[in-house]
CSV table of C-alpha atoms in Angstrom, one decimal:
chain,number,residue,atom,x,y,z
A,1,UNK,CA,-26.4,16.3,2.3
A,2,UNK,CA,-26.1,15.2,-1.3
A,3,UNK,CA,-22.4,15.0,-1.1
A,4,UNK,CA,-22.2,12.3,2.5
A,5,UNK,CA,-22.2,9.4,1.3
A,6,UNK,CA,-19.5,6.5,2.3
A,7,UNK,CA,-17.1,7.6,-0.6
A,8,UNK,CA,-16.4,10.9,1.4
A,9,UNK,CA,-15.9,8.1,4.5
A,10,UNK,CA,-13.8,5.6,3.0
A,11,UNK,CA,-11.0,8.3,0.6
A,12,UNK,CA,-11.4,11.0,2.8
A,13,UNK,CA,-12.6,13.8,0.5
A,14,UNK,CA,-15.5,16.2,1.0
A,15,UNK,CA,-16.8,15.8,-2.8
A,16,UNK,CA,-17.8,12.1,-3.8
A,17,UNK,CA,-16.5,13.5,-7.4
A,18,UNK,CA,-12.9,11.4,-8.7
A,19,UNK,CA,-10.6,12.7,-11.7
A,20,UNK,CA,-10.9,9.2,-14.5
A,21,UNK,CA,-6.4,8.8,-13.7
A,22,UNK,CA,-4.9,9.2,-17.6
A,23,UNK,CA,-2.2,7.2,-18.7
A,24,UNK,CA,-0.3,7.8,-21.9
A,25,UNK,CA,1.4,10.9,-20.2
A,26,UNK,CA,-1.6,12.9,-19.7
A,27,UNK,CA,-2.0,13.4,-16.6
A,28,UNK,CA,-0.7,16.5,-14.6
A,29,UNK,CA,0.6,17.0,-10.9
A,30,UNK,CA,-2.1,20.5,-11.4
A,31,UNK,CA,-4.8,18.8,-12.4
A,32,UNK,CA,-4.5,15.9,-9.6
A,33,UNK,CA,-3.9,18.4,-7.5
A,34,UNK,CA,-6.7,21.3,-8.9
A,35,UNK,CA,-8.8,18.0,-8.1
A,36,UNK,CA,-8.1,17.5,-4.7
A,37,UNK,CA,-7.6,20.9,-3.8
A,38,UNK,CA,-11.2,21.2,-4.3
A,39,UNK,CA,-12.8,18.7,-2.0
A,40,UNK,CA,-12.5,15.6,-5.1
A,41,UNK,CA,-10.3,12.9,-5.3
A,42,UNK,CA,-7.4,14.0,-7.8
A,43,UNK,CA,-6.2,10.7,-9.8
A,44,UNK,CA,-3.1,10.2,-11.8
A,45,UNK,CA,-2.1,7.3,-14.4
A,46,UNK,CA,1.1,5.6,-13.8
A,47,UNK,CA,1.6,2.9,-16.1
A,48,UNK,CA,3.6,3.7,-18.5
A,49,UNK,CA,6.3,4.9,-15.8
A,50,UNK,CA,9.3,3.6,-14.3
A,51,UNK,CA,9.0,3.0,-10.6
A,52,UNK,CA,11.6,6.3,-9.8
A,53,UNK,CA,9.2,8.4,-12.4
A,54,UNK,CA,6.4,7.5,-10.1
A,55,UNK,CA,8.6,8.8,-6.8
A,56,UNK,CA,9.2,11.5,-8.0
A,57,UNK,CA,5.8,12.6,-9.2
A,58,UNK,CA,4.1,11.3,-5.8
A,59,UNK,CA,6.7,14.0,-4.3
A,60,UNK,CA,5.3,16.8,-6.5
A,61,UNK,CA,1.8,15.7,-5.7
A,62,UNK,CA,2.1,15.9,-2.2
A,63,UNK,CA,4.0,18.9,-3.1
A,64,UNK,CA,0.9,20.3,-4.5
A,65,UNK,CA,-1.9,19.2,-2.1
A,66,UNK,CA,-2.5,18.1,1.4
A,67,UNK,CA,-5.3,16.6,0.6
A,68,UNK,CA,-6.1,12.8,-0.9
A,69,UNK,CA,-5.2,11.5,-4.4
A,70,UNK,CA,-4.7,8.8,-6.5
A,71,UNK,CA,-2.3,6.6,-8.0
A,72,UNK,CA,-3.8,4.1,-10.8
A,73,UNK,CA,-1.4,1.8,-12.3
A,74,UNK,CA,-2.5,-1.2,-14.8
A,75,UNK,CA,-1.8,-4.6,-13.1
A,76,UNK,CA,-1.8,-6.3,-16.7
A,77,UNK,CA,0.5,-3.8,-18.9
A,78,UNK,CA,1.1,-6.0,-22.0
A,79,UNK,CA,-0.6,-8.7,-23.9
A,80,UNK,CA,2.7,-10.5,-25.9
A,81,UNK,CA,2.4,-14.0,-25.4
A,82,UNK,CA,5.0,-15.6,-24.1
A,83,UNK,CA,6.7,-16.5,-27.4
A,84,UNK,CA,6.5,-12.9,-28.7
A,85,UNK,CA,6.1,-11.4,-31.0
A,86,UNK,CA,6.6,-13.4,-34.6
A,87,UNK,CA,7.6,-12.3,-37.8
A,88,UNK,CA,4.5,-13.0,-39.3
A,89,UNK,CA,2.7,-10.9,-36.6
A,90,UNK,CA,5.0,-8.2,-37.7
A,91,UNK,CA,4.8,-8.3,-41.4
A,92,UNK,CA,1.1,-8.3,-41.4
A,93,UNK,CA,1.0,-5.1,-39.2
A,94,UNK,CA,3.4,-3.7,-41.9
A,95,UNK,CA,1.2,-4.6,-44.5
A,96,UNK,CA,-2.0,-3.3,-42.9
A,97,UNK,CA,-0.2,0.0,-41.9
A,98,UNK,CA,2.2,1.0,-43.9
A,99,UNK,CA,-0.1,3.1,-46.9
A,100,UNK,CA,-0.3,5.4,-43.4
A,101,UNK,CA,3.7,5.6,-43.1
A,102,UNK,CA,4.2,6.2,-46.8
A,103,UNK,CA,1.3,9.4,-46.8
A,104,UNK,CA,3.2,10.7,-44.5
A,105,UNK,CA,6.1,10.0,-46.0
A,106,UNK,CA,8.8,8.1,-43.3
A,107,UNK,CA,10.4,4.9,-43.0
A,108,UNK,CA,8.2,1.6,-41.5
A,109,UNK,CA,9.8,0.8,-38.0
A,110,UNK,CA,11.9,-2.0,-37.1
A,111,UNK,CA,10.2,-4.8,-35.3
A,112,UNK,CA,9.4,-3.9,-31.6
A,113,UNK,CA,12.0,-5.0,-29.2
A,114,UNK,CA,10.9,-7.3,-26.5
A,115,UNK,CA,8.8,-5.7,-23.6
A,116,UNK,CA,9.7,-6.1,-19.3
A,117,UNK,CA,6.2,-6.0,-17.2
A,118,UNK,CA,7.1,-3.1,-15.0
A,119,UNK,CA,3.8,-3.8,-12.6
A,120,UNK,CA,5.3,-6.2,-9.8
A,121,UNK,CA,8.4,-2.9,-9.3
A,122,UNK,CA,6.0,0.1,-9.8
A,123,UNK,CA,3.7,-1.5,-6.8
A,124,UNK,CA,6.9,-1.8,-4.2
A,125,UNK,CA,6.8,2.2,-4.6
A,126,UNK,CA,2.7,2.6,-4.5
A,127,UNK,CA,3.7,0.6,-1.3
A,128,UNK,CA,6.9,3.1,0.0
A,129,UNK,CA,4.7,6.4,-0.9
A,130,UNK,CA,0.9,5.0,0.5
A,131,UNK,CA,-0.7,7.2,-1.6
A,132,UNK,CA,-4.5,7.6,-0.2
A,133,UNK,CA,-5.9,6.1,-2.7
A,134,UNK,CA,-4.3,3.4,-4.8
A,135,UNK,CA,-6.9,2.1,-8.5
A,136,UNK,CA,-6.3,-0.6,-10.4
A,137,UNK,CA,-7.5,-1.8,-13.8
A,138,UNK,CA,-7.1,-5.0,-15.9
A,139,UNK,CA,-7.5,-7.1,-13.1
A,140,UNK,CA,-6.5,-7.6,-9.6
A,141,UNK,CA,-3.5,-7.3,-7.9
A,142,UNK,CA,-2.8,-10.6,-5.2
A,143,UNK,CA,-4.3,-10.8,-2.4
A,144,UNK,CA,-0.7,-10.4,-0.4
A,145,UNK,CA,-0.7,-7.4,-2.2
A,146,UNK,CA,-4.1,-6.1,-0.8
A,147,UNK,CA,-3.4,-7.2,2.3
A,148,UNK,CA,-0.5,-5.2,2.5
A,149,UNK,CA,-2.6,-1.9,1.4
A,150,UNK,CA,-4.8,-2.4,4.2
A,151,UNK,CA,-2.5,-2.8,6.7
A,152,UNK,CA,-0.9,0.6,5.1
A,153,UNK,CA,-4.2,2.3,5.2
A,154,UNK,CA,-4.3,2.6,1.1
A,155,UNK,CA,-7.6,2.3,-0.3
A,156,UNK,CA,-8.0,0.2,-2.5
A,157,UNK,CA,-9.9,0.8,-6.2
A,158,UNK,CA,-10.4,-2.1,-9.0
A,159,UNK,CA,-12.4,-0.9,-12.5
A,160,UNK,CA,-14.8,-3.4,-13.9
A,161,UNK,CA,-16.5,-3.5,-17.6
A,162,UNK,CA,-18.9,-6.5,-16.4
A,163,UNK,CA,-21.4,-7.6,-13.7
A,164,UNK,CA,-19.4,-10.5,-13.8
A,165,UNK,CA,-15.5,-8.6,-12.3
A,166,UNK,CA,-17.8,-6.2,-10.2
A,167,UNK,CA,-18.4,-9.7,-8.1
A,168,UNK,CA,-14.1,-11.0,-8.6
A,169,UNK,CA,-13.2,-7.7,-7.1
A,170,UNK,CA,-15.9,-7.5,-4.9
A,171,UNK,CA,-14.3,-11.6,-3.3
A,172,UNK,CA,-11.4,-10.0,-3.2
A,173,UNK,CA,-12.5,-7.4,-0.5
A,174,UNK,CA,-11.6,-4.1,-2.5
A,175,UNK,CA,-12.6,-0.6,-0.9
A,176,UNK,CA,-14.1,0.6,-4.4
A,177,UNK,CA,-15.6,-0.6,-7.4
A,178,UNK,CA,-15.3,1.4,-10.3
A,179,UNK,CA,-18.3,0.7,-12.7
A,180,UNK,CA,-16.4,1.9,-15.9
A,181,UNK,CA,-19.5,1.8,-18.8
A,182,UNK,CA,-18.5,1.8,-22.6
A,183,UNK,CA,-19.5,5.2,-23.1
A,184,UNK,CA,-16.3,6.2,-21.1
A,185,UNK,CA,-13.1,7.7,-23.0
A,186,UNK,CA,-10.1,5.6,-23.1
A,187,UNK,CA,-9.2,2.1,-22.6
A,188,UNK,CA,-11.9,-0.7,-21.6
A,189,UNK,CA,-10.5,-2.2,-19.0
A,190,UNK,CA,-12.0,-5.6,-19.2
A,191,UNK,CA,-10.0,-8.3,-17.7
A,192,UNK,CA,-12.3,-11.2,-17.4
A,193,UNK,CA,-13.2,-11.6,-21.0
A,194,UNK,CA,-12.7,-9.2,-24.0
A,195,UNK,CA,-13.3,-5.8,-24.2
A,196,UNK,CA,-15.3,-6.3,-27.3
A,197,UNK,CA,-17.8,-9.0,-25.3
A,198,UNK,CA,-17.4,-6.1,-22.0
A,199,UNK,CA,-19.7,-3.2,-23.4
A,200,UNK,CA,-22.3,-2.3,-20.6
A,201,UNK,CA,-24.0,0.8,-20.4
A,202,UNK,CA,-22.4,3.2,-17.5
A,203,UNK,CA,-26.0,3.4,-15.7
A,204,UNK,CA,-27.2,-0.4,-16.6
A,205,UNK,CA,-24.1,-1.5,-15.3
A,206,UNK,CA,-24.3,0.0,-11.7
A,207,UNK,CA,-27.2,-0.9,-11.3
A,208,UNK,CA,-26.2,-4.1,-12.0
A,209,UNK,CA,-23.7,-4.4,-9.5
A,210,UNK,CA,-25.9,-2.3,-6.5
A,211,UNK,CA,-28.1,-5.6,-6.8
A,212,UNK,CA,-25.3,-8.1,-6.7
A,213,UNK,CA,-22.2,-6.3,-4.9
A,214,UNK,CA,-22.2,-4.8,-0.8
A,215,UNK,CA,-19.3,-2.9,-1.9
A,216,UNK,CA,-19.5,1.3,-2.8
A,217,UNK,CA,-19.1,2.0,-6.7
A,218,UNK,CA,-17.8,4.6,-8.3
A,219,UNK,CA,-19.7,5.0,-11.5
A,220,UNK,CA,-17.5,6.4,-14.7
A,221,UNK,CA,-18.3,6.6,-18.3
A,222,UNK,CA,-20.7,8.8,-19.9
A,223,UNK,CA,-21.0,11.9,-17.4
A,224,UNK,CA,-19.8,15.3,-17.6
A,225,UNK,CA,-21.8,17.3,-15.6
A,226,UNK,CA,-23.8,18.2,-12.0
A,227,UNK,CA,-26.8,16.2,-13.5
A,228,UNK,CA,-24.9,13.2,-14.6
A,229,UNK,CA,-23.8,12.8,-10.7
A,230,UNK,CA,-27.0,13.6,-9.4
A,231,UNK,CA,-28.2,9.7,-11.7
A,232,UNK,CA,-25.1,8.5,-10.7
A,233,UNK,CA,-25.7,9.3,-6.9
A,234,UNK,CA,-30.1,8.6,-7.7
A,235,UNK,CA,-28.9,4.8,-9.1
A,236,UNK,CA,-26.9,3.8,-6.1
A,237,UNK,CA,-23.4,5.2,-6.7
A,238,UNK,CA,-21.0,6.3,-3.9
A,239,UNK,CA,-19.6,8.4,-6.2
A,240,UNK,CA,-18.9,9.3,-9.6
A,241,UNK,CA,-15.6,9.7,-11.8
A,242,UNK,CA,-15.2,11.7,-14.7
A,243,UNK,CA,-12.2,11.7,-16.9
A,244,UNK,CA,-12.7,13.1,-20.6
A,245,UNK,CA,-13.8,16.6,-19.1
A,246,UNK,CA,-11.2,17.0,-17.4
A,247,UNK,CA,-8.7,16.2,-20.4
A,248,UNK,CA,-9.8,18.9,-21.7
A,249,UNK,CA,-8.9,21.2,-19.2
A,250,UNK,CA,-5.9,23.5,-19.6
A,251,UNK,CA,-3.9,22.1,-16.9
A,252,UNK,CA,-4.1,18.5,-18.4
A,253,UNK,CA,-1.2,17.2,-20.8
A,254,UNK,CA,-3.3,16.9,-23.5
A,255,UNK,CA,-1.9,18.4,-26.7
A,256,UNK,CA,-3.9,21.2,-27.1
A,257,UNK,CA,-5.2,20.6,-30.8
A,258,UNK,CA,-6.3,17.3,-28.6
A,259,UNK,CA,-8.0,19.5,-26.1
A,260,UNK,CA,-9.6,22.0,-29.1
A,261,UNK,CA,-11.7,19.0,-31.2
A,262,UNK,CA,-12.7,18.0,-27.9
A,263,UNK,CA,-15.0,21.4,-28.2
A,264,UNK,CA,-15.9,21.4,-32.0
A,265,UNK,CA,-17.8,19.3,-33.8
A,266,UNK,CA,-15.6,16.1,-34.1
A,267,UNK,CA,-16.2,15.6,-30.4
A,268,UNK,CA,-20.2,14.4,-31.8
A,269,UNK,CA,-18.3,11.3,-33.2
A,270,UNK,CA,-16.4,8.6,-31.4
A,271,UNK,CA,-15.0,5.0,-32.3
A,272,UNK,CA,-13.5,2.3,-30.3
A,273,UNK,CA,-10.7,0.9,-32.0
A,274,UNK,CA,-7.7,-0.8,-30.9
A,275,UNK,CA,-5.3,0.1,-34.0
A,276,UNK,CA,-4.0,2.7,-32.0
A,277,UNK,CA,-2.1,0.9,-28.8
A,278,UNK,CA,-3.6,-2.8,-29.7
A,279,UNK,CA,-5.8,-2.9,-27.1
A,280,UNK,CA,-9.6,-1.1,-27.3
A,281,UNK,CA,-10.2,2.3,-26.6
A,282,UNK,CA,-12.7,4.8,-27.2
A,283,UNK,CA,-11.4,8.6,-28.8
A,284,UNK,CA,-12.6,11.1,-31.6
A,285,UNK,CA,-12.9,9.1,-35.1
A,286,UNK,CA,-10.4,9.4,-37.3
A,287,UNK,CA,-10.1,7.9,-40.9
A,288,UNK,CA,-7.1,5.3,-39.4
A,289,UNK,CA,-9.3,3.7,-37.3
A,290,UNK,CA,-12.1,3.4,-39.1
A,291,UNK,CA,-10.2,1.9,-42.3
A,292,UNK,CA,-9.1,-0.4,-39.5
A,293,UNK,CA,-12.5,-2.0,-38.2
A,294,UNK,CA,-12.1,-5.3,-39.1
A,295,UNK,CA,-8.5,-6.3,-39.2
A,296,UNK,CA,-7.9,-6.2,-35.9
A,297,UNK,CA,-5.5,-9.8,-36.5
A,298,UNK,CA,-3.4,-7.2,-38.4
A,299,UNK,CA,-2.6,-5.0,-35.1
A,300,UNK,CA,0.4,-5.9,-32.9
A,301,UNK,CA,-0.5,-7.0,-29.6
A,302,UNK,CA,-0.5,-4.0,-26.2
A,303,UNK,CA,2.3,-2.3,-25.9
A,304,UNK,CA,4.1,-3.2,-28.8
A,305,UNK,CA,1.9,-1.6,-31.4
A,306,UNK,CA,1.5,1.9,-29.1
A,307,UNK,CA,5.8,1.5,-29.9
A,308,UNK,CA,5.1,0.9,-33.6
A,309,UNK,CA,3.0,3.4,-34.9
A,310,UNK,CA,4.4,6.3,-32.3
A,311,UNK,CA,6.3,7.2,-35.5
A,312,UNK,CA,3.7,7.4,-37.7
A,313,UNK,CA,1.6,10.0,-34.4
A,314,UNK,CA,4.7,11.7,-34.0
A,315,UNK,CA,4.8,12.4,-38.2
A,316,UNK,CA,0.9,12.9,-38.5
A,317,UNK,CA,1.6,15.8,-35.8
A,318,UNK,CA,3.8,17.4,-37.1
A,319,UNK,CA,2.2,17.1,-40.6
A,320,UNK,CA,-0.5,18.2,-38.9
A,321,UNK,CA,-3.0,15.4,-40.3
A,322,UNK,CA,-5.5,15.2,-37.5
A,323,UNK,CA,-7.2,12.6,-39.2
A,324,UNK,CA,-4.5,10.0,-38.9
A,325,UNK,CA,-4.9,10.0,-34.8
A,326,UNK,CA,-6.3,8.8,-32.1
A,327,UNK,CA,-7.6,12.0,-29.8
A,328,UNK,CA,-9.2,9.9,-26.5
A,329,UNK,CA,-12.5,11.4,-26.0
A,330,UNK,CA,-15.9,9.7,-24.7
A,331,UNK,CA,-19.3,10.2,-26.5
A,332,UNK,CA,-20.1,13.0,-23.6
A,333,UNK,CA,-17.7,15.0,-25.2
A,334,UNK,CA,-20.3,17.4,-26.9
A,335,UNK,CA,-21.3,19.1,-24.1
A,336,UNK,CA,-18.1,19.7,-22.6
A,337,UNK,CA,-18.0,24.0,-21.6
A,338,UNK,CA,-15.0,24.1,-19.3
A,339,UNK,CA,-11.6,24.8,-19.6
A,340,UNK,CA,-10.3,25.5,-16.4
A,341,UNK,CA,-10.0,22.3,-14.0
A,342,UNK,CA,-11.6,24.9,-10.9
A,343,UNK,CA,-14.0,26.5,-12.7
A,344,UNK,CA,-15.4,22.6,-13.4
A,345,UNK,CA,-15.4,21.4,-9.8
A,346,UNK,CA,-17.3,24.0,-8.9
A,347,UNK,CA,-19.9,23.7,-12.0
A,348,UNK,CA,-20.1,20.2,-10.8
A,349,UNK,CA,-20.4,20.5,-7.3
A,350,UNK,CA,-23.3,23.5,-7.7
A,351,UNK,CA,-24.5,21.4,-10.1
A,352,UNK,CA,-24.9,18.7,-8.8
A,353,UNK,CA,-26.7,20.8,-5.9
A,354,UNK,CA,-29.4,21.5,-7.4
A,355,UNK,CA,-31.6,18.5,-7.8
A,356,UNK,CA,-31.2,17.6,-4.1
A,357,UNK,CA,-32.7,21.0,-3.4
């Protein structure tokens, strides 16, 4: 059967279909459980959460499903230099973004305070609650942490945007590698070179990694149908990870207008931008994203840019100024059809099977 891949055995799932874990409060227990209960692997993005919040959400997921699920963290959770944020950097950002704050009728915020990395404390919770799968991006945990995961029976999954990153992950002994193509919505999880020079497409990246690496591969980016899953499996993937199609479902925590836009003409146009968080990510094209292109040196490092722009995002939502917001979404958005997670899962399973008859 088409679903009898290495992923089935490694992840303990029926179908090699993974829910992309959304950060930024977009993941939900309901969506994670829906995908896991339907035979796939639900995923929950937890990089913005405190250790206690991760502990609580893990308890809720366990109550909602007895099937395997994935919790995702960011190894590198900030880009702030050791010297901190200078007044010069902040003044540059204020100069570029002041017109948008003026348009929204709100004052520029104060300079963001220092940021303390949470990753090490978050890791302690992962090792404590022991999800079936721990996925990570923007780097690789220490050898010691990976060994602790092995001893605890936690499957480790790392994200690569280049062949070099996949080779590095392979050398660390991770259980599976996500081939993350530039078509995908959300942040580009590059960690060996800058994201702008790590923009290989999913199916090219998949073939490159398959040629050089023995670790099983999960294809991610530009996949939203059974046809896409079948194509990924044909090219050597052992599973497909799907993000935008599930983000558009009612069970996600995306704003209603966000989900509506993923089904609108606006979904035909996406942009890679640092303007909204400080890290490169793909979302539906907005006026701000277009106008900030070429001014990346005036953007604060992640996540200070997120903090800085948060009041503007809130005001834009309150005033329905949608062209001032980057709603996450991948290049595959124009072909989305389903608004219910279970219906989407059923469609993915049924359509993939058609290509193996």
